[in-house]
């Protein structure tokens, strides 16, 4: 067999020499496949909170799925703006992600015209779990169901009060949604945080509260609080026998706080594809799903396309903007 001889002209030899010199130059290398070093997950809430617990479980599972450690960094403050802006200002390379929420992408934008961050700088690329907000009352009230609440509220206007974790929080908005849905007059009493709001209910300073499924369970078991209805569309394993609020004749009612993942909107498509694949693995992980339902009382999302995610967020914005406008709530 004859050997083939390749003859290079002056340009060909020069190009090869230049390429070799470039590869040999200090600090210059071929781009490594993503990811080749640890990923940062910024959580815009304090350590120990329920959001932080969910974020850390996700980080553990996501890290295994994508093949790199995921470092959780808590950056609370500024109505989530500090954490959000830390991600927005990072390179769009897929190594810095935000553990986002409905507060970041929906509630804050409809409550504030002058947000301390540009919500469009990041794209929500995944919805992980939805934590329902359930309606609770203390055992000193004669109310035991949503229908009884509606009847009592209409015959005793302005007498019932509900607590929240503060003005503009998800628990405040859920209370306003209930008020508008049932057509009753409820007085809002804002507290500083969920714990203080629950104390107000236990003391009967206020009679109603919306809360996530897991935190009130000890008080329910102790016979101090009772659940009137669920904020989810379906029943919950942690609240056997308690129906969703919508089952009482209010099919449009649903209240909760979803958590997801957001990333710089300019992140390259191949990187996004890798991230999506790892997130889909987490959303199908039996251990993650079990912890979501049995520990947090959350409803896991199924894998969604970007268009489905964008549509969901826009629909939520329209819903909550109408509720906020009717109630006259603003954080500006």
C-alpha positions as CSV (number, residue, x, y, z in Angstrom):
1,X,0.0,0.0,0.0
2,X,1.4,3.4,-1.0
3,X,1.7,6.0,1.7
4,X,-0.1,9.3,1.0
5,X,2.1,12.3,1.3
6,X,0.4,15.6,2.3
7,X,2.3,18.6,1.1
8,X,1.5,21.9,3.0
9,X,2.1,25.3,1.5
10,X,3.5,28.2,3.4
11,X,0.1,29.2,4.7
12,X,-0.7,25.7,6.0
13,X,2.6,25.4,7.8
14,X,2.1,28.8,9.3
15,X,-1.4,28.0,10.5
16,X,-0.3,24.8,12.2
17,X,2.6,26.6,13.9
18,X,0.3,29.4,15.1
19,X,-2.2,26.9,16.5
20,X,0.5,25.0,18.3
21,X,1.9,28.2,19.8
22,X,-1.6,29.2,21.0
23,X,-2.3,25.9,22.7
24,X,1.1,26.1,24.4
25,X,0.5,29.7,25.6
26,X,0.1,30.1,29.4
27,X,-3.6,30.2,30.6
28,X,-5.0,29.0,27.2
29,X,-6.7,25.6,27.0
30,X,-9.5,23.9,25.3
31,X,-12.9,24.6,26.9
32,X,-13.7,21.8,29.3
33,X,-17.1,20.1,29.3
34,X,-19.6,21.5,31.7
35,X,-19.4,21.1,34.7
36,X,-15.8,20.7,35.6
37,X,-15.8,22.3,39.1
38,X,-18.3,22.9,41.9
39,X,-21.6,24.8,41.4
40,X,-22.9,27.5,43.7
41,X,-26.6,27.5,44.7
42,X,-27.6,30.8,46.2
43,X,-30.5,30.7,48.7
44,X,-32.0,34.1,49.3
45,X,-33.2,33.0,52.7
46,X,-31.6,32.4,56.1
47,X,-30.1,29.1,57.2
48,X,-32.5,26.7,58.9
49,X,-35.7,28.0,57.3
50,X,-37.9,25.5,55.4
51,X,-36.7,27.0,52.1
52,X,-33.1,26.3,53.2
53,X,-33.9,22.7,54.1
54,X,-35.5,22.1,50.7
55,X,-32.6,23.8,48.9
56,X,-30.0,21.7,50.7
57,X,-31.8,18.4,49.9
58,X,-32.1,19.5,46.2
59,X,-28.4,20.5,46.2
60,X,-27.4,17.1,47.5
61,X,-29.4,15.2,44.8
62,X,-28.6,17.7,42.0
63,X,-24.9,17.4,42.8
64,X,-25.0,13.6,42.5
65,X,-27.0,13.8,39.2
66,X,-24.7,16.4,37.6
67,X,-21.4,14.9,38.9
68,X,-20.1,17.9,40.8
69,X,-20.5,19.2,44.4
70,X,-23.1,21.9,44.9
71,X,-22.2,24.5,47.5
72,X,-25.2,26.2,49.2
73,X,-24.7,29.8,50.1
74,X,-27.3,31.7,52.1
75,X,-27.7,35.3,51.1
76,X,-30.9,36.6,52.8
77,X,-32.1,40.2,52.9
78,X,-33.5,42.9,50.7
79,X,-36.7,40.9,50.0
80,X,-34.5,38.3,48.2
81,X,-32.7,41.0,46.2
82,X,-29.3,40.3,47.7
83,X,-29.3,36.7,46.7
84,X,-30.9,37.4,43.3
85,X,-28.4,40.1,42.4
86,X,-25.5,37.8,43.4
87,X,-26.6,35.4,40.8
88,X,-27.4,38.0,38.2
89,X,-23.9,39.6,38.5
90,X,-22.1,36.2,38.2
91,X,-20.9,34.9,34.8
92,X,-23.5,33.2,32.7
93,X,-21.6,29.9,32.7
94,X,-24.0,27.7,34.7
95,X,-21.9,27.7,37.9
96,X,-24.1,30.1,39.9
97,X,-27.8,29.3,40.3
98,X,-30.6,30.8,42.4
99,X,-32.9,28.7,44.6
100,X,-35.9,30.8,43.5
101,X,-39.5,30.9,44.7
102,X,-42.9,32.4,44.0
103,X,-41.9,35.3,46.2
104,X,-39.0,36.1,43.8
105,X,-40.7,35.6,40.5
106,X,-44.4,36.4,41.3
107,X,-45.2,38.1,44.6
108,X,-42.5,40.7,44.7
109,X,-43.0,41.9,41.1
110,X,-46.8,42.4,41.6
111,X,-46.3,44.1,45.0
112,X,-43.4,46.5,44.0
113,X,-43.2,48.7,40.9
114,X,-39.6,49.5,41.8
115,X,-38.0,46.2,42.5
116,X,-34.5,46.1,44.0
117,X,-33.6,43.6,41.2
118,X,-34.4,43.1,37.5
119,X,-36.5,40.0,37.5
120,X,-35.8,39.4,33.8
121,X,-32.1,39.1,34.4
122,X,-32.7,35.5,35.5
123,X,-34.8,32.8,34.0
124,X,-36.7,30.3,36.1
125,X,-35.7,27.1,34.4
126,X,-37.3,24.6,36.8
127,X,-40.1,24.3,39.3
128,X,-39.3,21.8,42.0
129,X,-42.0,21.7,44.7
130,X,-45.1,23.6,45.7
131,X,-45.6,24.0,49.5
132,X,-49.3,24.5,50.1
133,X,-50.6,27.0,52.6
134,X,-53.3,25.5,54.7
135,X,-55.9,27.4,56.7
136,X,-55.9,26.8,60.4
137,X,-57.8,28.1,63.5
138,X,-57.5,27.6,67.2
139,X,-59.8,25.2,69.1
140,X,-61.4,28.2,70.9
141,X,-63.4,29.1,67.8
142,X,-66.7,27.2,66.9
143,X,-65.6,26.9,63.3
144,X,-64.8,23.5,61.9
145,X,-65.0,23.8,58.1
146,X,-64.8,26.2,55.3
147,X,-68.6,26.3,54.9
148,X,-68.9,27.2,58.6
149,X,-66.2,29.8,58.2
150,X,-68.1,31.4,55.3
151,X,-71.4,31.4,57.3
152,X,-69.8,32.8,60.5
153,X,-67.9,35.5,58.6
154,X,-71.0,36.7,56.9
155,X,-73.0,36.8,60.1
156,X,-70.2,38.4,62.1
157,X,-68.5,40.9,59.7
158,X,-65.1,42.2,60.9
159,X,-65.0,40.0,63.9
160,X,-62.6,37.4,62.6
161,X,-58.9,38.2,62.4
162,X,-56.1,36.4,60.6
163,X,-52.4,36.7,61.2
164,X,-49.6,36.6,58.7
165,X,-45.8,36.7,58.7
166,X,-45.9,40.3,57.5
167,X,-47.4,42.6,54.9
168,X,-46.9,41.3,51.4
169,X,-45.9,37.8,52.5
170,X,-47.4,34.7,51.0
171,X,-49.5,34.1,54.1
172,X,-50.9,37.7,53.9
173,X,-51.8,37.2,50.2
174,X,-53.4,33.9,50.9
175,X,-55.6,35.5,53.5
176,X,-56.7,38.2,51.1
177,X,-57.5,35.6,48.5
178,X,-59.6,33.7,51.0
179,X,-61.4,36.9,52.0
180,X,-62.2,37.8,48.4
181,X,-63.2,34.2,47.5
182,X,-65.6,33.7,50.4
183,X,-66.9,37.3,50.4
184,X,-66.4,37.8,54.1
185,X,-64.7,40.6,56.1
186,X,-61.5,39.4,57.7
187,X,-59.1,41.7,59.6
188,X,-55.5,41.3,58.7
189,X,-53.0,41.4,61.6
190,X,-49.4,41.3,60.4
191,X,-46.7,39.8,62.7
192,X,-42.9,39.6,62.3
193,X,-42.4,36.1,61.1
194,X,-44.5,32.9,61.1
195,X,-43.6,31.8,64.6
196,X,-45.0,35.1,66.1
197,X,-48.1,34.8,63.9
198,X,-48.8,31.3,65.2
199,X,-48.5,32.5,68.8
200,X,-51.2,35.1,68.1
201,X,-53.5,32.3,67.0
202,X,-52.7,30.1,70.0
203,X,-53.5,33.1,72.3
204,X,-56.7,33.8,70.3
205,X,-55.5,37.3,69.6
206,X,-56.3,36.3,66.0
207,X,-58.4,33.4,64.9
208,X,-57.1,32.3,61.6
209,X,-53.7,31.7,59.9
210,X,-52.3,30.2,56.7
211,X,-49.2,28.1,57.2
212,X,-47.1,25.4,55.5
213,X,-48.1,21.8,56.2
214,X,-45.2,20.7,58.5
215,X,-44.7,23.4,61.1
216,X,-48.2,23.3,62.8
217,X,-48.4,19.5,63.1
218,X,-47.2,19.5,66.8
219,X,-49.9,22.0,67.8
220,X,-52.5,20.1,65.9
221,X,-51.5,16.8,67.6
222,X,-51.6,18.6,70.9
223,X,-55.2,19.7,70.2
224,X,-54.5,23.4,70.2
225,X,-55.1,24.0,66.5
226,X,-57.3,22.5,63.8
227,X,-57.1,22.6,60.1
228,X,-60.1,24.0,58.2
229,X,-59.0,23.5,54.6
230,X,-56.0,22.8,52.4
231,X,-54.5,25.3,50.0
232,X,-53.6,22.6,47.6
233,X,-55.7,21.3,44.7
234,X,-55.6,17.8,46.1
235,X,-55.5,16.1,49.5
236,X,-52.3,15.9,51.5
237,X,-50.8,12.8,53.2
238,X,-50.0,14.8,56.4
239,X,-53.6,16.0,56.7
240,X,-55.7,12.9,56.3
241,X,-59.4,13.7,56.3
242,X,-59.0,17.5,55.6
243,X,-60.4,18.5,52.2
244,X,-59.0,21.2,50.0
245,X,-60.7,24.6,50.3
246,X,-61.7,24.4,46.6
247,X,-63.8,21.3,47.5
248,X,-66.2,23.5,49.6
249,X,-67.4,25.1,46.4
250,X,-64.5,27.4,45.6
251,X,-62.9,25.7,42.6
252,X,-60.5,28.6,41.8
253,X,-58.9,28.8,45.2
254,X,-55.3,27.6,45.6
255,X,-52.6,29.0,47.7
256,X,-49.0,27.9,48.1
257,X,-45.4,28.9,47.7
258,X,-43.4,27.1,45.0
259,X,-39.6,26.7,44.9
260,X,-37.5,26.3,41.8
261,X,-34.2,27.1,40.1
262,X,-33.3,30.3,38.2
263,X,-30.2,31.1,36.3
264,X,-28.7,33.9,34.2
265,X,-30.8,34.3,31.1
266,X,-27.7,34.3,28.9
267,X,-26.5,30.8,30.0
268,X,-25.5,28.8,26.9
269,X,-28.0,26.3,25.6
270,X,-25.6,23.2,26.0
271,X,-25.1,24.1,29.6
272,X,-28.8,24.5,30.2
273,X,-29.4,21.1,28.6
274,X,-27.1,19.5,31.0
275,X,-28.7,21.3,34.0
276,X,-32.2,20.3,32.8
277,X,-31.1,16.6,32.6
278,X,-29.8,16.6,36.1
279,X,-32.9,18.4,37.5
280,X,-35.2,15.9,35.7
281,X,-33.2,13.1,37.5
282,X,-33.9,14.8,40.9
283,X,-37.6,15.2,40.1
284,X,-37.7,11.4,39.5
285,X,-35.7,10.5,42.6
286,X,-37.9,8.4,45.0
287,X,-36.0,9.7,48.1
288,X,-36.5,13.4,47.0
289,X,-40.1,12.8,46.3
290,X,-40.7,11.0,49.6
291,X,-39.0,13.7,51.6
292,X,-41.1,16.4,49.7
293,X,-44.4,14.8,50.6
294,X,-43.8,13.1,53.9
295,X,-41.5,15.7,55.6
296,X,-42.3,19.1,54.0
297,X,-45.9,18.3,53.0
298,X,-45.0,19.6,49.5
299,X,-46.3,18.7,46.1
300,X,-43.5,17.9,43.7
301,X,-43.7,19.3,40.2
302,X,-43.2,17.0,37.2
303,X,-40.7,18.0,34.6
304,X,-41.9,21.0,32.5
305,X,-40.8,22.7,29.3
306,X,-39.5,26.3,29.4
307,X,-42.7,27.4,27.8
308,X,-44.8,25.6,30.4
309,X,-42.8,27.2,33.2
310,X,-43.1,30.7,31.6
311,X,-46.9,30.2,31.2
312,X,-47.3,29.1,34.8
313,X,-45.5,32.1,36.1
314,X,-47.4,34.6,33.9
315,X,-50.8,33.1,34.9
316,X,-49.8,33.4,38.6
317,X,-48.8,37.0,38.1
318,X,-52.2,37.8,36.6
319,X,-54.0,36.1,39.4
320,X,-52.1,37.6,42.3
321,X,-52.0,41.1,40.6
322,X,-55.8,41.1,40.6
323,X,-55.9,40.1,44.2
324,X,-53.3,42.6,45.3
325,X,-55.0,45.4,43.3
326,X,-58.4,44.7,44.7
327,X,-57.0,44.6,48.3
328,X,-54.9,47.7,47.7
329,X,-51.6,46.1,48.9
330,X,-48.3,47.7,47.9
331,X,-44.8,47.5,49.2
332,X,-43.6,50.6,47.3
